[in-house]
Amino acid sequence: LQNCHGARTERKAALFGKFAFHESGKLRTLDELQGEAMIDVEPASLAPPTLHSICGIAKTYVIDPLIAHSIQLDTKCQVLPRELKEQKKILKKSKRETERYEERVEALEEAVLMAERAGDVIEKCKSGGRGRPSRVDSCESSLANWLVMLGEELPRGYYLF
């Protein structure tokens, strides 16, 4: 009984140790459970509330099909399914696709912008002039070199040294 999870204290260990696990309790049957009810419940209160049932049925079988049909008429699209649930699934899918395509377009626009900047830098390097006097480090990979090549201004503190 030392490893018993319920016996964390000595008192509980003593209770577990003295309990007669080999004896089983009295057998219970369904006949013993029959008799007078402990709580009187009216049968009407056991059913789902009538108003909620009617609202659910009306929404499922009247309102949703009308909305789905009106969407079909408004969009003049014969491909849409007749059920509103299916139309909502298609809408979610098309929204996800739209977001994916917008992300792709943004990535392509950034790539085009970077290519244009690279073209400008190459043209400036070919022409030989940078257009502005600057003190550039001897290291080709320094930030100052790149800023000058891109035509950006160097920070004020850069000229103090």
PDB file of C-alpha atoms in Angstrom:
ATOM      1  CA  LEU A   1       0.000   0.000   0.000  1.00  0.00           C
ATOM      2  CA  GLN A   2       2.972   2.319  -0.003  1.00  0.00           C
ATOM      3  CA  ASN A   3       2.615   3.006  -3.750  1.00  0.00           C
ATOM      4  CA  CYS A   4      -1.134   3.711  -3.607  1.00  0.00           C
ATOM      5  CA  HIS A   5      -1.895   7.141  -5.125  1.00  0.00           C
ATOM      6  CA  GLY A   6      -4.803   7.791  -2.777  1.00  0.00           C
ATOM      7  CA  ALA A   7      -2.777   7.010   0.354  1.00  0.00           C
ATOM      8  CA  ARG A   8      -0.718  10.171   0.631  1.00  0.00           C
ATOM      9  CA  THR A   9      -1.201  10.485   4.391  1.00  0.00           C
ATOM     10  CA  GLU A  10      -0.899   7.866   7.131  1.00  0.00           C
ATOM     11  CA  ARG A  11      -4.590   8.125   7.972  1.00  0.00           C
ATOM     12  CA  LYS A  12      -5.655   7.372   4.391  1.00  0.00           C
ATOM     13  CA  ALA A  13      -3.079   4.584   4.192  1.00  0.00           C
ATOM     14  CA  ALA A  14      -4.625   3.026   7.292  1.00  0.00           C
ATOM     15  CA  LEU A  15      -8.115   3.258   5.725  1.00  0.00           C
ATOM     16  CA  PHE A  16      -6.909   1.614   2.541  1.00  0.00           C
ATOM     17  CA  GLY A  17      -5.082  -1.012   4.520  1.00  0.00           C
ATOM     18  CA  LYS A  18      -8.162  -2.012   6.551  1.00  0.00           C
ATOM     19  CA  PHE A  19     -10.675  -1.986   3.675  1.00  0.00           C
ATOM     20  CA  ALA A  20     -11.969  -5.406   2.681  1.00  0.00           C
ATOM     21  CA  PHE A  21     -11.468  -5.343  -1.079  1.00  0.00           C
ATOM     22  CA  HIS A  22     -12.416  -9.012  -1.427  1.00  0.00           C
ATOM     23  CA  GLU A  23     -16.004  -8.324  -0.280  1.00  0.00           C
ATOM     24  CA  SER A  24     -18.386  -6.901  -2.875  1.00  0.00           C
ATOM     25  CA  GLY A  25     -21.448  -4.796  -2.194  1.00  0.00           C
ATOM     26  CA  LYS A  26     -25.075  -5.816  -2.523  1.00  0.00           C
ATOM     27  CA  LEU A  27     -26.179  -6.465  -6.100  1.00  0.00           C
ATOM     28  CA  ARG A  28     -28.554  -3.789  -7.461  1.00  0.00           C
ATOM     29  CA  THR A  29     -31.211  -4.472 -10.079  1.00  0.00           C
ATOM     30  CA  LEU A  30     -33.543  -2.342 -12.194  1.00  0.00           C
ATOM     31  CA  ASP A  31     -36.522  -3.550 -10.154  1.00  0.00           C
ATOM     32  CA  GLU A  32     -35.096  -1.811  -7.094  1.00  0.00           C
ATOM     33  CA  LEU A  33     -34.859   1.457  -9.040  1.00  0.00           C
ATOM     34  CA  GLN A  34     -38.543   1.423 -10.020  1.00  0.00           C
ATOM     35  CA  GLY A  35     -40.907   3.269  -7.771  1.00  0.00           C
ATOM     36  CA  GLU A  36     -41.924   6.808  -7.071  1.00  0.00           C
ATOM     37  CA  ALA A  37     -39.832   9.470  -8.758  1.00  0.00           C
ATOM     38  CA  MET A  38     -37.734  11.751  -6.624  1.00  0.00           C
ATOM     39  CA  ILE A  39     -38.632  14.806  -8.733  1.00  0.00           C
ATOM     40  CA  ASP A  40     -41.887  15.409 -10.573  1.00  0.00           C
ATOM     41  CA  VAL A  41     -41.092  16.656 -14.068  1.00  0.00           C
ATOM     42  CA  GLU A  42     -43.778  17.607 -16.546  1.00  0.00           C
ATOM     43  CA  PRO A  43     -43.405  15.866 -19.923  1.00  0.00           C
ATOM     44  CA  ALA A  44     -43.632  19.206 -21.783  1.00  0.00           C
ATOM     45  CA  SER A  45     -40.481  20.491 -20.111  1.00  0.00           C
ATOM     46  CA  LEU A  46     -38.519  17.428 -21.255  1.00  0.00           C
ATOM     47  CA  ALA A  47     -38.903  18.329 -24.948  1.00  0.00           C
ATOM     48  CA  PRO A  48     -36.757  21.016 -26.570  1.00  0.00           C
ATOM     49  CA  PRO A  49     -38.277  24.484 -26.295  1.00  0.00           C
ATOM     50  CA  THR A  50     -40.879  24.955 -28.993  1.00  0.00           C
ATOM     51  CA  LEU A  51     -39.799  28.426 -30.104  1.00  0.00           C
ATOM     52  CA  HIS A  52     -36.174  27.354 -30.589  1.00  0.00           C
ATOM     53  CA  SER A  53     -37.253  24.276 -32.516  1.00  0.00           C
ATOM     54  CA  ILE A  54     -39.470  26.313 -34.840  1.00  0.00           C
ATOM     55  CA  CYS A  55     -36.714  28.909 -35.390  1.00  0.00           C
ATOM     56  CA  GLY A  56     -34.173  26.190 -36.199  1.00  0.00           C
ATOM     57  CA  ILE A  57     -36.513  24.438 -38.625  1.00  0.00           C
ATOM     58  CA  ALA A  58     -37.462  27.719 -40.308  1.00  0.00           C
ATOM     59  CA  LYS A  59     -33.807  28.737 -40.674  1.00  0.00           C
ATOM     60  CA  THR A  60     -32.724  25.359 -42.036  1.00  0.00           C
ATOM     61  CA  TYR A  61     -35.578  24.699 -44.439  1.00  0.00           C
ATOM     62  CA  VAL A  62     -36.874  28.178 -45.365  1.00  0.00           C
ATOM     63  CA  ILE A  63     -34.448  31.041 -44.734  1.00  0.00           C
ATOM     64  CA  ASP A  64     -31.145  29.409 -45.769  1.00  0.00           C
ATOM     65  CA  PRO A  65     -32.522  28.084 -49.096  1.00  0.00           C
ATOM     66  CA  LEU A  66     -34.029  31.509 -49.866  1.00  0.00           C
ATOM     67  CA  ILE A  67     -30.705  33.229 -49.157  1.00  0.00           C
ATOM     68  CA  ALA A  68     -28.858  30.689 -51.310  1.00  0.00           C
ATOM     69  CA  HIS A  69     -31.344  31.174 -54.150  1.00  0.00           C
ATOM     70  CA  SER A  70     -31.097  34.967 -53.914  1.00  0.00           C
ATOM     71  CA  ILE A  71     -27.292  34.719 -54.099  1.00  0.00           C
ATOM     72  CA  GLN A  72     -27.634  32.594 -57.226  1.00  0.00           C
ATOM     73  CA  LEU A  73     -29.970  35.169 -58.773  1.00  0.00           C
ATOM     74  CA  ASP A  74     -27.778  38.129 -57.783  1.00  0.00           C
ATOM     75  CA  THR A  75     -24.581  36.618 -59.146  1.00  0.00           C
ATOM     76  CA  LYS A  76     -26.283  35.060 -62.187  1.00  0.00           C
ATOM     77  CA  CYS A  77     -23.962  32.121 -61.688  1.00  0.00           C
ATOM     78  CA  GLN A  78     -25.247  28.660 -62.490  1.00  0.00           C
ATOM     79  CA  VAL A  79     -22.177  26.990 -60.983  1.00  0.00           C
ATOM     80  CA  LEU A  80     -23.058  27.811 -57.365  1.00  0.00           C
ATOM     81  CA  PRO A  81     -24.606  24.992 -55.336  1.00  0.00           C
ATOM     82  CA  ARG A  82     -28.144  25.283 -54.045  1.00  0.00           C
ATOM     83  CA  GLU A  83     -27.181  24.951 -50.357  1.00  0.00           C
ATOM     84  CA  LEU A  84     -25.993  27.983 -48.412  1.00  0.00           C
ATOM     85  CA  LYS A  85     -23.394  25.912 -46.527  1.00  0.00           C
ATOM     86  CA  GLU A  86     -21.743  24.874 -49.765  1.00  0.00           C
ATOM     87  CA  GLN A  87     -21.785  28.471 -51.024  1.00  0.00           C
ATOM     88  CA  LYS A  88     -20.065  29.602 -47.805  1.00  0.00           C
ATOM     89  CA  LYS A  89     -17.378  26.944 -48.281  1.00  0.00           C
ATOM     90  CA  ILE A  90     -16.757  28.176 -51.826  1.00  0.00           C
ATOM     91  CA  LEU A  91     -16.567  31.775 -50.564  1.00  0.00           C
ATOM     92  CA  LYS A  92     -13.980  30.859 -47.907  1.00  0.00           C
ATOM     93  CA  LYS A  93     -11.937  28.957 -50.470  1.00  0.00           C
ATOM     94  CA  SER A  94     -12.007  31.859 -52.926  1.00  0.00           C
ATOM     95  CA  LYS A  95     -10.998  34.310 -50.168  1.00  0.00           C
ATOM     96  CA  ARG A  96      -7.992  32.140 -49.309  1.00  0.00           C
ATOM     97  CA  GLU A  97      -7.024  31.953 -52.997  1.00  0.00           C
ATOM     98  CA  THR A  98      -7.380  35.729 -53.355  1.00  0.00           C
ATOM     99  CA  GLU A  99      -5.114  36.315 -50.348  1.00  0.00           C
ATOM    100  CA  ARG A 100      -2.548  33.891 -51.761  1.00  0.00           C
ATOM    101  CA  TYR A 101      -2.569  35.644 -55.154  1.00  0.00           C
ATOM    102  CA  GLU A 102      -2.281  39.079 -53.513  1.00  0.00           C
ATOM    103  CA  GLU A 103       0.789  37.878 -51.603  1.00  0.00           C
ATOM    104  CA  ARG A 104       2.302  36.604 -54.855  1.00  0.00           C
ATOM    105  CA  VAL A 105       1.621  39.916 -56.621  1.00  0.00           C
ATOM    106  CA  GLU A 106       3.246  41.848 -53.766  1.00  0.00           C
ATOM    107  CA  ALA A 107       6.302  39.580 -53.921  1.00  0.00           C
ATOM    108  CA  LEU A 108       6.560  40.087 -57.690  1.00  0.00           C
ATOM    109  CA  GLU A 109       6.197  43.863 -57.341  1.00  0.00           C
ATOM    110  CA  GLU A 110       9.024  43.877 -54.787  1.00  0.00           C
ATOM    111  CA  ALA A 111      11.170  41.765 -57.115  1.00  0.00           C
ATOM    112  CA  VAL A 112      10.548  44.184 -60.008  1.00  0.00           C
ATOM    113  CA  LEU A 113      11.417  47.145 -57.774  1.00  0.00           C
ATOM    114  CA  MET A 114      14.653  45.486 -56.660  1.00  0.00           C
ATOM    115  CA  ALA A 115      15.531  44.685 -60.282  1.00  0.00           C
ATOM    116  CA  GLU A 116      14.927  48.319 -61.273  1.00  0.00           C
ATOM    117  CA  ARG A 117      17.149  49.516 -58.416  1.00  0.00           C
ATOM    118  CA  ALA A 118      19.853  47.062 -59.444  1.00  0.00           C
ATOM    119  CA  GLY A 119      19.603  48.381 -63.023  1.00  0.00           C
ATOM    120  CA  ASP A 120      19.992  51.949 -61.765  1.00  0.00           C
ATOM    121  CA  VAL A 121      23.061  50.980 -59.749  1.00  0.00           C
ATOM    122  CA  ILE A 122      24.615  49.226 -62.745  1.00  0.00           C
ATOM    123  CA  GLU A 123      24.006  52.315 -64.930  1.00  0.00           C
ATOM    124  CA  LYS A 124      25.607  54.574 -62.313  1.00  0.00           C
ATOM    125  CA  CYS A 125      28.616  52.273 -62.070  1.00  0.00           C
ATOM    126  CA  LYS A 126      29.010  52.211 -65.875  1.00  0.00           C
ATOM    127  CA  SER A 127      28.822  55.994 -66.135  1.00  0.00           C
ATOM    128  CA  GLY A 128      31.632  56.256 -63.596  1.00  0.00           C
ATOM    129  CA  GLY A 129      30.208  59.122 -61.597  1.00  0.00           C
ATOM    130  CA  ARG A 130      28.431  58.792 -58.339  1.00  0.00           C
ATOM    131  CA  GLY A 131      27.135  62.321 -58.318  1.00  0.00           C
ATOM    132  CA  ARG A 132      28.017  63.142 -54.721  1.00  0.00           C
ATOM    133  CA  PRO A 133      31.285  63.394 -52.853  1.00  0.00           C
ATOM    134  CA  SER A 134      31.609  60.914 -50.069  1.00  0.00           C
ATOM    135  CA  ARG A 135      34.160  59.126 -47.980  1.00  0.00           C
ATOM    136  CA  VAL A 136      33.679  55.454 -48.690  1.00  0.00           C
ATOM    137  CA  ASP A 137      35.400  52.680 -46.794  1.00  0.00           C
ATOM    138  CA  SER A 138      37.863  50.483 -48.591  1.00  0.00           C
ATOM    139  CA  CYS A 139      35.732  47.434 -47.883  1.00  0.00           C
ATOM    140  CA  GLU A 140      33.398  46.732 -50.816  1.00  0.00           C
ATOM    141  CA  SER A 141      30.740  45.132 -48.626  1.00  0.00           C
ATOM    142  CA  SER A 142      30.454  48.061 -46.211  1.00  0.00           C
ATOM    143  CA  LEU A 143      27.100  49.686 -45.629  1.00  0.00           C
ATOM    144  CA  ALA A 144      28.446  53.056 -46.739  1.00  0.00           C
ATOM    145  CA  ASN A 145      29.408  51.691 -50.151  1.00  0.00           C
ATOM    146  CA  TRP A 146      25.950  50.297 -50.706  1.00  0.00           C
ATOM    147  CA  LEU A 147      24.236  53.490 -49.560  1.00  0.00           C
ATOM    148  CA  VAL A 148      26.331  55.583 -51.939  1.00  0.00           C
ATOM    149  CA  MET A 149      25.712  53.172 -54.814  1.00  0.00           C
ATOM    150  CA  LEU A 150      21.971  53.321 -54.207  1.00  0.00           C
ATOM    151  CA  GLY A 151      22.052  57.092 -54.095  1.00  0.00           C
ATOM    152  CA  GLU A 152      21.070  57.233 -50.429  1.00  0.00           C
ATOM    153  CA  GLU A 153      22.503  59.805 -48.065  1.00  0.00           C
ATOM    154  CA  LEU A 154      25.056  58.715 -45.527  1.00  0.00           C
ATOM    155  CA  PRO A 155      24.286  59.313 -41.853  1.00  0.00           C
ATOM    156  CA  ARG A 156      25.500  62.663 -40.469  1.00  0.00           C
ATOM    157  CA  GLY A 157      27.941  61.081 -38.057  1.00  0.00           C
ATOM    158  CA  TYR A 158      29.718  59.282 -40.878  1.00  0.00           C
ATOM    159  CA  TYR A 159      31.460  62.480 -42.025  1.00  0.00           C
ATOM    160  CA  LEU A 160      32.747  63.389 -38.543  1.00  0.00           C
ATOM    161  CA  PHE A 161      35.537  60.802 -38.568  1.00  0.00           C
TER     162      PHE A 161
END
